[in-house]
GROMACS .gro file of C-alpha atoms in nm:
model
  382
    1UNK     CA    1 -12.202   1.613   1.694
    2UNK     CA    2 -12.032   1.334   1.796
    3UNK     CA    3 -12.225   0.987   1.825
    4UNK     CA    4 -12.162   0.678   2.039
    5UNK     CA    5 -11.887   0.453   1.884
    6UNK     CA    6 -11.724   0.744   1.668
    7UNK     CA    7 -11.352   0.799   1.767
    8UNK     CA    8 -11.226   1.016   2.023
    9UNK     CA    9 -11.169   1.309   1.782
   10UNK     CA   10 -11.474   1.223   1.592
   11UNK     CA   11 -11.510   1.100   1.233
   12UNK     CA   12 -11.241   1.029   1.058
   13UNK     CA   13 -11.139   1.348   0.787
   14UNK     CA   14 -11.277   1.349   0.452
   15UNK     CA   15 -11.593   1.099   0.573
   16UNK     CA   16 -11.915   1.265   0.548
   17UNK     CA   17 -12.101   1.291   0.837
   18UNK     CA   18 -12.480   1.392   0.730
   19UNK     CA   19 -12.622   1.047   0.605
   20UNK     CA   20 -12.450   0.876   0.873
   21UNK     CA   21 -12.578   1.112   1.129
   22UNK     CA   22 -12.896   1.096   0.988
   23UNK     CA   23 -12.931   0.768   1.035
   24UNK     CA   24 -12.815   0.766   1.347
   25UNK     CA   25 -13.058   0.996   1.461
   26UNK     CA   26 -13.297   0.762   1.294
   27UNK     CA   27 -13.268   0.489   1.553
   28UNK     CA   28 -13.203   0.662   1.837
   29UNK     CA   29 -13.599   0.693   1.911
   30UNK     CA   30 -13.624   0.251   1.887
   31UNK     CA   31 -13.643   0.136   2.222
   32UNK     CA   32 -13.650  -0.245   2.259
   33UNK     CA   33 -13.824  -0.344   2.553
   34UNK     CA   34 -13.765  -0.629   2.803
   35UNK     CA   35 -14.005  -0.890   2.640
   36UNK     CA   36 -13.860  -0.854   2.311
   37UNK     CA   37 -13.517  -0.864   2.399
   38UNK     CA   38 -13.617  -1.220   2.649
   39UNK     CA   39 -13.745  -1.360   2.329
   40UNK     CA   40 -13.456  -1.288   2.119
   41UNK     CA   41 -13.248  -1.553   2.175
   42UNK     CA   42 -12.966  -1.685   1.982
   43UNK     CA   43 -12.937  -2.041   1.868
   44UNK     CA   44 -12.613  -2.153   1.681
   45UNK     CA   45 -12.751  -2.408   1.393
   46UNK     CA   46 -12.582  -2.707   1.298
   47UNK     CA   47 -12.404  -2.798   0.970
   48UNK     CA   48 -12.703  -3.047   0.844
   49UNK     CA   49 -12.965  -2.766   1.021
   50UNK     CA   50 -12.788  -2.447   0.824
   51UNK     CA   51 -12.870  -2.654   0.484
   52UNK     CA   52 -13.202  -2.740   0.578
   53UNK     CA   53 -13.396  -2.867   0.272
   54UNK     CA   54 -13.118  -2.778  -0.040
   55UNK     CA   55 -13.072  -3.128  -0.241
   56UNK     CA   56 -12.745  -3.264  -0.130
   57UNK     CA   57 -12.459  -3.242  -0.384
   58UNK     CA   58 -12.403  -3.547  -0.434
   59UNK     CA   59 -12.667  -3.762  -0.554
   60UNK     CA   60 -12.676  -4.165  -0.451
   61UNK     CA   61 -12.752  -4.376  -0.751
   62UNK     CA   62 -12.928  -4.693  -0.732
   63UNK     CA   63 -12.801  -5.022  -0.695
   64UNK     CA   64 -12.957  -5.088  -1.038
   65UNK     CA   65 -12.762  -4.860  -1.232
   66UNK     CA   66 -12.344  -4.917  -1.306
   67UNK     CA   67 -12.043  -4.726  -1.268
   68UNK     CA   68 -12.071  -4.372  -1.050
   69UNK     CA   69 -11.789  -4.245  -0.887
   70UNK     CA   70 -11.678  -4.435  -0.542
   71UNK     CA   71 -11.781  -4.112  -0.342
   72UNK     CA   72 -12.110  -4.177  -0.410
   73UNK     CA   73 -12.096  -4.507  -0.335
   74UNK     CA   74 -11.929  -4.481  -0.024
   75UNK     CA   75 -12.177  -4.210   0.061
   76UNK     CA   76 -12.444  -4.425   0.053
   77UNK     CA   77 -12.518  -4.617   0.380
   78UNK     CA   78 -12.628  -4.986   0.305
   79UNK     CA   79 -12.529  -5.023  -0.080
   80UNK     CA   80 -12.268  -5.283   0.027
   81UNK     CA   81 -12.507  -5.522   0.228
   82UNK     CA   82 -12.783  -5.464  -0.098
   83UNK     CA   83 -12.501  -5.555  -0.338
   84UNK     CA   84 -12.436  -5.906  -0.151
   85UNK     CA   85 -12.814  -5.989  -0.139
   86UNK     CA   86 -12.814  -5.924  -0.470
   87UNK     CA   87 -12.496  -6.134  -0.521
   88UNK     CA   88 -12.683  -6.400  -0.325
   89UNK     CA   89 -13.028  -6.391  -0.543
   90UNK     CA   90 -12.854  -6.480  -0.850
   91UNK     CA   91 -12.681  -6.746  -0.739
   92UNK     CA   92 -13.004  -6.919  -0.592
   93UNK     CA   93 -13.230  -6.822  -0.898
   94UNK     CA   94 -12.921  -7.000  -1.108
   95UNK     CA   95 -12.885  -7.307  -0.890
   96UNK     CA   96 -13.303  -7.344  -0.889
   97UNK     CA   97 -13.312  -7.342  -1.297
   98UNK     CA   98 -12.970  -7.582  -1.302
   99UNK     CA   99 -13.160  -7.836  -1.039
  100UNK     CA  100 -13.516  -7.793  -1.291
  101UNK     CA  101 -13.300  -7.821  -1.616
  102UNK     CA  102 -13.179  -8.148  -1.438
  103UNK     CA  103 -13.480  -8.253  -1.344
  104UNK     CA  104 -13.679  -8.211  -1.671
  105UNK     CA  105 -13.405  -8.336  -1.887
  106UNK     CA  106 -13.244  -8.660  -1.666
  107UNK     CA  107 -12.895  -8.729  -1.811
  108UNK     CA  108 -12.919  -9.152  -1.995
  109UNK     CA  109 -12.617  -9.297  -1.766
  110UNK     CA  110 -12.356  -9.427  -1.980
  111UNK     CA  111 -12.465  -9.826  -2.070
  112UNK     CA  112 -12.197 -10.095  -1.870
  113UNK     CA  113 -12.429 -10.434  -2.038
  114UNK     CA  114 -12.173 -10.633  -2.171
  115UNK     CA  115 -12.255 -10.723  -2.599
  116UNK     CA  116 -12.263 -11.097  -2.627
  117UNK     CA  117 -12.100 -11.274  -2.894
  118UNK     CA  118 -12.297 -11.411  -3.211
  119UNK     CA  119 -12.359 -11.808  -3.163
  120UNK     CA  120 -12.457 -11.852  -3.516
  121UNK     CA  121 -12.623 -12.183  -3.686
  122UNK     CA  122 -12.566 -12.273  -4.120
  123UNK     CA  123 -12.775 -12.533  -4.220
  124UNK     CA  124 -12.668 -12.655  -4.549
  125UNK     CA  125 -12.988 -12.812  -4.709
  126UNK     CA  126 -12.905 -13.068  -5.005
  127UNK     CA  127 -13.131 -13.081  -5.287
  128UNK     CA  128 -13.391 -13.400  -5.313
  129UNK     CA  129 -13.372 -13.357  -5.706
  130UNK     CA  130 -13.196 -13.237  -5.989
  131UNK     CA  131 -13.159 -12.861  -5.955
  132UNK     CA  132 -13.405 -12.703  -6.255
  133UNK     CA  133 -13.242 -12.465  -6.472
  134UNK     CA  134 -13.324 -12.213  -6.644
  135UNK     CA  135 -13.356 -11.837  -6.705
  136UNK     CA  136 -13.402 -11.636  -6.369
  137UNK     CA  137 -13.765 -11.503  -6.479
  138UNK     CA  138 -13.902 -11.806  -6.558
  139UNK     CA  139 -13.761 -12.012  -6.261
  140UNK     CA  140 -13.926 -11.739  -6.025
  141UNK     CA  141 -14.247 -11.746  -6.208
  142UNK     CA  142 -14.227 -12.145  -6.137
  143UNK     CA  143 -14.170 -12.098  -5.790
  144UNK     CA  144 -14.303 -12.020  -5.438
  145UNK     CA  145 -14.107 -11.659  -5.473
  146UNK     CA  146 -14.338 -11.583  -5.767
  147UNK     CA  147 -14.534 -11.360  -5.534
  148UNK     CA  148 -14.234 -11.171  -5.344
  149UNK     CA  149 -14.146 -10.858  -5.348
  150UNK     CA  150 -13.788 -10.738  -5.519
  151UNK     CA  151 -13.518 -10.616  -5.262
  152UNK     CA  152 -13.529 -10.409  -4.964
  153UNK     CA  153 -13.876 -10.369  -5.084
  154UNK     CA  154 -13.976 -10.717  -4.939
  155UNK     CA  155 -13.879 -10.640  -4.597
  156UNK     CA  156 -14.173 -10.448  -4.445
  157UNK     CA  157 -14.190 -10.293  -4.125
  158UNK     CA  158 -14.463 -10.408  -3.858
  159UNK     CA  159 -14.704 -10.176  -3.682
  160UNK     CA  160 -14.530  -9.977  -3.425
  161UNK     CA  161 -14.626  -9.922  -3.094
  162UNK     CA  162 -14.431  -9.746  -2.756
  163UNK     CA  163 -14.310 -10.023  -2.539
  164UNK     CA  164 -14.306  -9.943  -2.155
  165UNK     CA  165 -13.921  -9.760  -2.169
  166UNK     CA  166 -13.894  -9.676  -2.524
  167UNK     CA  167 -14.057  -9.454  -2.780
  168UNK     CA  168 -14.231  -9.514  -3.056
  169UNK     CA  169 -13.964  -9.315  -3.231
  170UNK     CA  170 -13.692  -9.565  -3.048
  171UNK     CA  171 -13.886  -9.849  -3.199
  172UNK     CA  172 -13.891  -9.703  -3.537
  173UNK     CA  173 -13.520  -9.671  -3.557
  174UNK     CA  174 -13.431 -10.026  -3.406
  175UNK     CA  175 -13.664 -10.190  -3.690
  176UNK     CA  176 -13.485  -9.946  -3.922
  177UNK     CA  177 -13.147 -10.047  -3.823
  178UNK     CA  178 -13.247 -10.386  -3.834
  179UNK     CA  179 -13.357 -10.300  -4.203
  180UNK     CA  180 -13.044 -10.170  -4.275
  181UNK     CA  181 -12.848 -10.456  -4.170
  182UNK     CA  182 -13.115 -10.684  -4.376
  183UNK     CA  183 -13.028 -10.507  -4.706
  184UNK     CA  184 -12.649 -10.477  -4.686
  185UNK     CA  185 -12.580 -10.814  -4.549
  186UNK     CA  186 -12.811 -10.979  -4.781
  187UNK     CA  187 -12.888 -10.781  -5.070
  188UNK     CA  188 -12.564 -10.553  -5.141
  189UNK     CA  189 -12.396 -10.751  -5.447
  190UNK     CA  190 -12.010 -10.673  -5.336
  191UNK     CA  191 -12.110 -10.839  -5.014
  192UNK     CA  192 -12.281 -11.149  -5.235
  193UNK     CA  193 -11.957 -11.174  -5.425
  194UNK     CA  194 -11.733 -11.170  -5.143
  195UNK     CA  195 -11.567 -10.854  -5.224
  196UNK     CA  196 -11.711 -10.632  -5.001
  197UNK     CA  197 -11.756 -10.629  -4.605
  198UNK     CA  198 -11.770 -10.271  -4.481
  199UNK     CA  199 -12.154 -10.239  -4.551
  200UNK     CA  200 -12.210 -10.462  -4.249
  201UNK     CA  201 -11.943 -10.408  -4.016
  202UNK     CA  202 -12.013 -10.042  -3.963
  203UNK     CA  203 -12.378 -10.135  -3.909
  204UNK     CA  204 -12.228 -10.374  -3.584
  205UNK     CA  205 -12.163 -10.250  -3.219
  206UNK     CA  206 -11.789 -10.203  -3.215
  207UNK     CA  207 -11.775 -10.485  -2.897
  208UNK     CA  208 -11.838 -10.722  -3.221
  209UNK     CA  209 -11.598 -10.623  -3.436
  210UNK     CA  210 -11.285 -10.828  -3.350
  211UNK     CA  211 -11.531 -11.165  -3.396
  212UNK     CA  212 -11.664 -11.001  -3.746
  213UNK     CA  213 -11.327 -10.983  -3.839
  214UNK     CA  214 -11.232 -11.317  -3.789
  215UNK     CA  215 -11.507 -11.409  -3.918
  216UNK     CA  216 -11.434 -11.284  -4.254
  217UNK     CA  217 -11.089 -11.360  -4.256
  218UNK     CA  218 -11.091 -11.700  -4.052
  219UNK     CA  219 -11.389 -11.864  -4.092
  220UNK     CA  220 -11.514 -12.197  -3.906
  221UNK     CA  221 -11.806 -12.392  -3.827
  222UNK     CA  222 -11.766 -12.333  -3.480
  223UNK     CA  223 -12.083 -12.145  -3.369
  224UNK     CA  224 -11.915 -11.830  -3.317
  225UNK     CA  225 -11.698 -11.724  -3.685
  226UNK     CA  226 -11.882 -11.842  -3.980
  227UNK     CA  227 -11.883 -11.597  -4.231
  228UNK     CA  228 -12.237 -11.679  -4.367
  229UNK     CA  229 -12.381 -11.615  -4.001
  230UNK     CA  230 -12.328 -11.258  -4.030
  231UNK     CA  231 -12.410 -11.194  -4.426
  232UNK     CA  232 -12.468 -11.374  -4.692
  233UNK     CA  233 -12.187 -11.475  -4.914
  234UNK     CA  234 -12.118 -11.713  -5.205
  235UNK     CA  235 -11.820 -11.877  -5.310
  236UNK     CA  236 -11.668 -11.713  -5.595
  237UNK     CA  237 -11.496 -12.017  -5.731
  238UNK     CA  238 -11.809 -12.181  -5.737
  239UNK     CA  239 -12.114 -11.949  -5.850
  240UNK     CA  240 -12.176 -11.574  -5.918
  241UNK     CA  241 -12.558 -11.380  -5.934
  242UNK     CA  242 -12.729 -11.377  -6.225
  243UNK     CA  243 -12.973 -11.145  -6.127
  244UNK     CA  244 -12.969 -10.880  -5.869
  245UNK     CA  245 -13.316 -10.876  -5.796
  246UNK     CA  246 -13.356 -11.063  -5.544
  247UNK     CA  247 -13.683 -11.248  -5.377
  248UNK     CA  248 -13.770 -11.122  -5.038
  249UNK     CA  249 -14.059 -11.232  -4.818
  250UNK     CA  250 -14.049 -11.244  -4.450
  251UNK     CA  251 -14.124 -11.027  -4.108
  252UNK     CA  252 -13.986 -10.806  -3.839
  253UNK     CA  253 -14.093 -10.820  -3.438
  254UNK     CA  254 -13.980 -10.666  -3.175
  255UNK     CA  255 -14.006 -10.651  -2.804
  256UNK     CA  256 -13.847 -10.512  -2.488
  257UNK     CA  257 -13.609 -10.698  -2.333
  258UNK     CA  258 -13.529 -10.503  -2.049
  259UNK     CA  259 -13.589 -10.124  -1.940
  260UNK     CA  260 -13.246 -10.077  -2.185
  261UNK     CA  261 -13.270 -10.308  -2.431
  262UNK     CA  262 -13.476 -10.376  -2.754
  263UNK     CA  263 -13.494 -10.679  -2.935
  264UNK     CA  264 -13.572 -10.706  -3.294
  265UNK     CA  265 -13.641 -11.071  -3.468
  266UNK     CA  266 -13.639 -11.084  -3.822
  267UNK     CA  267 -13.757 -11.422  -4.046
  268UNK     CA  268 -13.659 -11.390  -4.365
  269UNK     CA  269 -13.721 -11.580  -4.693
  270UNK     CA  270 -13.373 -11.455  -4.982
  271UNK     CA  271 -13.449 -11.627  -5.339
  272UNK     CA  272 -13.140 -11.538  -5.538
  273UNK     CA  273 -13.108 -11.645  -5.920
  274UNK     CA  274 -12.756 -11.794  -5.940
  275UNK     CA  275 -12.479 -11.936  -6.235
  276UNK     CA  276 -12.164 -12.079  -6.263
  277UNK     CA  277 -11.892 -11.861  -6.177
  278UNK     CA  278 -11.697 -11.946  -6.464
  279UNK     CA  279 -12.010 -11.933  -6.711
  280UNK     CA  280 -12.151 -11.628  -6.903
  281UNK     CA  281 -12.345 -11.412  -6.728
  282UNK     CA  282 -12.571 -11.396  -7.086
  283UNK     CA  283 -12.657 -11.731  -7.055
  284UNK     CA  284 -13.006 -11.759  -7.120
  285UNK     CA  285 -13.089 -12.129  -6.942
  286UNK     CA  286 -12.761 -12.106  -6.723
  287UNK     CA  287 -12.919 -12.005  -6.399
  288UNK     CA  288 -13.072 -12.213  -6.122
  289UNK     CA  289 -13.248 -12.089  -5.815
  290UNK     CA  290 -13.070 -12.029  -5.408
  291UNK     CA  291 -13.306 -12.010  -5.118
  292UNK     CA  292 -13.160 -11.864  -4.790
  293UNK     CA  293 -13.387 -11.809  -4.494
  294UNK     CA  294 -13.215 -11.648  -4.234
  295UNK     CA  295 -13.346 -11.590  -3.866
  296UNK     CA  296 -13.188 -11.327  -3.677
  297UNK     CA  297 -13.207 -11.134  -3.328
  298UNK     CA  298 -13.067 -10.846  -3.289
  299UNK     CA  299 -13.114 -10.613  -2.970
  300UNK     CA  300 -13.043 -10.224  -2.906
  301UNK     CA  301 -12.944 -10.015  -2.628
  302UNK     CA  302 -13.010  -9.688  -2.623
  303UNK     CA  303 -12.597  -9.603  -2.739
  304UNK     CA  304 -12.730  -9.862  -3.033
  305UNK     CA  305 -13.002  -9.625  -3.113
  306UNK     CA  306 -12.834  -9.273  -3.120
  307UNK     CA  307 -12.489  -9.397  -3.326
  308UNK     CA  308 -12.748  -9.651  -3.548
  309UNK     CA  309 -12.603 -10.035  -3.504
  310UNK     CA  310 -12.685 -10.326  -3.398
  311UNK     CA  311 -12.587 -10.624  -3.176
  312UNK     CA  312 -12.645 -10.943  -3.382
  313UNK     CA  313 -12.697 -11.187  -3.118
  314UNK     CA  314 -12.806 -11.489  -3.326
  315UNK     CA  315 -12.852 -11.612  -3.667
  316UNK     CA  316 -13.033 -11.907  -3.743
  317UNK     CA  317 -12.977 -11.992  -4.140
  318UNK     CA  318 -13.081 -12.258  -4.390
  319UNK     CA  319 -12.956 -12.249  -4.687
  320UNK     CA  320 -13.011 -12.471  -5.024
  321UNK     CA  321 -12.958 -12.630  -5.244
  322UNK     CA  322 -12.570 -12.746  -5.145
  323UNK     CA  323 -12.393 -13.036  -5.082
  324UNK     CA  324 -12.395 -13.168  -4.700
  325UNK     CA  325 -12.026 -13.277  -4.759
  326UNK     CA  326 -11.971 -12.903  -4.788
  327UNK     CA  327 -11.840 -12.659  -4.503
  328UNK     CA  328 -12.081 -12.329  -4.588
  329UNK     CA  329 -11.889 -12.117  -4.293
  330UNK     CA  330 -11.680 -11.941  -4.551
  331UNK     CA  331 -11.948 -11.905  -4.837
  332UNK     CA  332 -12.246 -12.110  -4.994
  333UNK     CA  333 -12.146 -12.323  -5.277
  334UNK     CA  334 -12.473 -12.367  -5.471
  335UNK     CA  335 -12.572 -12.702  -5.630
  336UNK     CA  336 -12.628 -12.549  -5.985
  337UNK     CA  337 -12.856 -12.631  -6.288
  338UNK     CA  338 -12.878 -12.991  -6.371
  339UNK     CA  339 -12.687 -13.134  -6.103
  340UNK     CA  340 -12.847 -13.381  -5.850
  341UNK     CA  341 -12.835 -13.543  -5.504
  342UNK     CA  342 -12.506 -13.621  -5.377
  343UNK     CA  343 -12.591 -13.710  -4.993
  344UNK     CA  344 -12.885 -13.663  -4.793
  345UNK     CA  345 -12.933 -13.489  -4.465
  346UNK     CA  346 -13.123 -13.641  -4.184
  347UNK     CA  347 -13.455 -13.469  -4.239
  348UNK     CA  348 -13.598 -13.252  -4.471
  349UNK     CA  349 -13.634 -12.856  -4.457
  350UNK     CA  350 -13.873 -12.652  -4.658
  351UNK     CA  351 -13.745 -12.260  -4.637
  352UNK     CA  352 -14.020 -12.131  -4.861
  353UNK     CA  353 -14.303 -12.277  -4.511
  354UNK     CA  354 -14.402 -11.958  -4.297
  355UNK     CA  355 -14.383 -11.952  -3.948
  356UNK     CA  356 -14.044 -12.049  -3.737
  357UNK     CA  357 -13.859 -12.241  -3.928
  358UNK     CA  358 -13.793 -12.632  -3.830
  359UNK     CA  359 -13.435 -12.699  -3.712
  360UNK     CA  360 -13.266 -12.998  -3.822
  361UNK     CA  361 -13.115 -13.228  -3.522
  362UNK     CA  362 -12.746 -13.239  -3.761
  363UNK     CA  363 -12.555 -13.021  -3.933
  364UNK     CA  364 -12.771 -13.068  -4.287
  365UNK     CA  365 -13.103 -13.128  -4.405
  366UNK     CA  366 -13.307 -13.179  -4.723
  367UNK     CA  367 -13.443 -12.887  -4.932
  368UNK     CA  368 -13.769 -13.038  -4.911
  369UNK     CA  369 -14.006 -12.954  -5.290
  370UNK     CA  370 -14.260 -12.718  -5.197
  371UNK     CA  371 -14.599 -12.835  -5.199
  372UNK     CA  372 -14.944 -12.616  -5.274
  373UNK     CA  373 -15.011 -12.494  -4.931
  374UNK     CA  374 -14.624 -12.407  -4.881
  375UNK     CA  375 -14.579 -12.239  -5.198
  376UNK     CA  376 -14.813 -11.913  -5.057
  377UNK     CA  377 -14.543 -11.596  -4.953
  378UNK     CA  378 -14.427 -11.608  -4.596
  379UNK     CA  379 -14.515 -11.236  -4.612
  380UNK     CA  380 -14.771 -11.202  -4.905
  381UNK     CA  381 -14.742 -10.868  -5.143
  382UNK     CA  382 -15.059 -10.644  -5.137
   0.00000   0.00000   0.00000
């Protein structure tokens, strides 16, 4: 029997007809009625509907993580706009730590103060007796240096405080520069013999240096180029050390200046034990005694403190005993053992006295004996 949509001539040859009519005549008794066809509508999804909840193939990644293909970063609305704020954060965050760093840690602006030359002052103090000789352990024992210290050892450093711009750190190395200069301009025995000036120069702020080296290499008594203003130097032609350890006895102070400046004052007392340069240096009663006091300032800026020298502003310096006919700008020429007065200054000077040293009205003075109360240590050894 043939069934609705079968062909004309009925099934095709060779199909089998029983399951299919079977089933056929299965569904011919299912009648749809009119309410369930009404409700059976059709509604044509869309792509995005059709997939409803399956994960999407392509994941987006973060804008935390790197790389990722550039389809899933085009895919991802926004990332662009997050990428730029990001951008944006980083920059500030950096800016905010450079203006703190700033802040915190002020840059020093680079020093314009202009160095000042050294006006210097030698006072050549002539002897009021015949010079005592003798050998250099007894002449200290008979002297006011009896009770001083030997070498850098005499120059002590004062209590140290902050000042109102500098550290107590800053402090310590301006009285240690200061020191320095001390003990290689007026202890170092090449620079005593007048073989040696590199100690001290390097120790100078390099604005200095052309008048240091005329100084050494020209010298005058013009206030501004005598050797013995910036070291201590003797004559070789005329006397040589006998002993190298020297007498010291003085004091350091220091003070601020200005909100970049320090200035350090040292007072000194130098007893050196001195011969004849062409004599033995074995001579047992050869030897008489030299007395330099020298009074210096010397001031820092902060480019002084970090590369360690100094500006030697001015050097006040009596020295004895010597002849007043004598020009001590290139080097001291000691009045030795046994001589005596030549000429006489116009008022006498006692180096050994504490306190600030009296300055002669000329260019010479008298090395005036000490008495009892003069004799004590400008800067007495515990």
């Amino acid at each position: 029997m043939a069934v609705p949509g079968d062909p004309p001539d009925g099934p095709p040859e060779g199909i089998g007809g029983g399951d299919e009519e079977f089933r056929s005549d299965e569904y011919r008794s299912v009648v749809f009625d009119e309410d369930f066809v009404r409700a059976a509508r059709l509604q044509e999804f869309s792509a995005q509907e059709r997939m409803g909840e399956h994960a999407r193939a392509v994941r987006s990644r973060s804008i935390w993580s790197g790389g990722g293909s550039s389809r899933s970063r085009t895919s991802t609305p926004g990332r662009g706009a997050r990428q730029g704020m990001l951008l944006v954060l980083l920059i500030a965050v950096a800016f905010a730590a450079a203006v703190y760093m700033g802040l915190s840690n002020p840059a020093v602006p680079p020093s314009t103060r202009r160095t000042d030359p050294l006006s210097s002052t030698v006072v050549p103090l002539a002897p009021s007796t015949a010079v005592p000789g003798g050998r250099p352990v007894d002449l200290y024992a008979k002297s006011p240096a009896a009770e001083y210290r030997v070498g850098a050892a005499g120059i002590t450093l004062p209590a140290v405080r902050r000042t109102h711009h500098f550290t107590e750190g800053q402090v310590v190395t301006a009285l240690s520069i200061a020191k320095d200069y001390l003990v290689q301009s007026s202890l170092d025995p090449d620079v005593l013999a007048g073989a040696a000036t590199r100690p001290v120069r390097v120790l100078l702020d390099p604005d200095q240096l052309a008048q240091f080296d005329r100084s050494m290499t020209s010298p005058s008594g013009d206030g501004r180029h005598a050797s013995t203003g910036w070291l201590v130097r003797f004559d070789p032609a005329t006397a040589a050390v006998a002993d190298t350890r020297v007498r010291v006895s003085g004091t350091l102070a220091f003070e601020e200046v200005s909100a970049d400046v320090l200035e350090v004052t040292t007072d000194h007392a130098f007893v050196y034990a001195v011969r004849p340069a062409t004599g033995s240096p074995a001579a047992a009663d050869g030897a008489s005694l030299f007395t330099v006091r020298r009074e210096l300032r010397l001031r820092f800026d902060r480019e002084d403190l970090a590369a360690r020298r100094a500006e030697l502003v001015s050097a006040y310096v009596m020295a004895g005993p010597q002849d007043c006919s004598t020009d001590p700008a290139e080097g001291f020429r000691p009045v030795l053992a046994g001589a005596g007065p030549t000429t006489v200054g116009p008022a006498a000077s006692d180096p050994y006295a504490s306190g600030t040293p009296r300055r002669t009205a000329g260019l010479c003075g008298v090395l005036a004996p000490p008495t009892a109360a003069e004799a004590a240590p400008v800067s007495p050894a515990p």
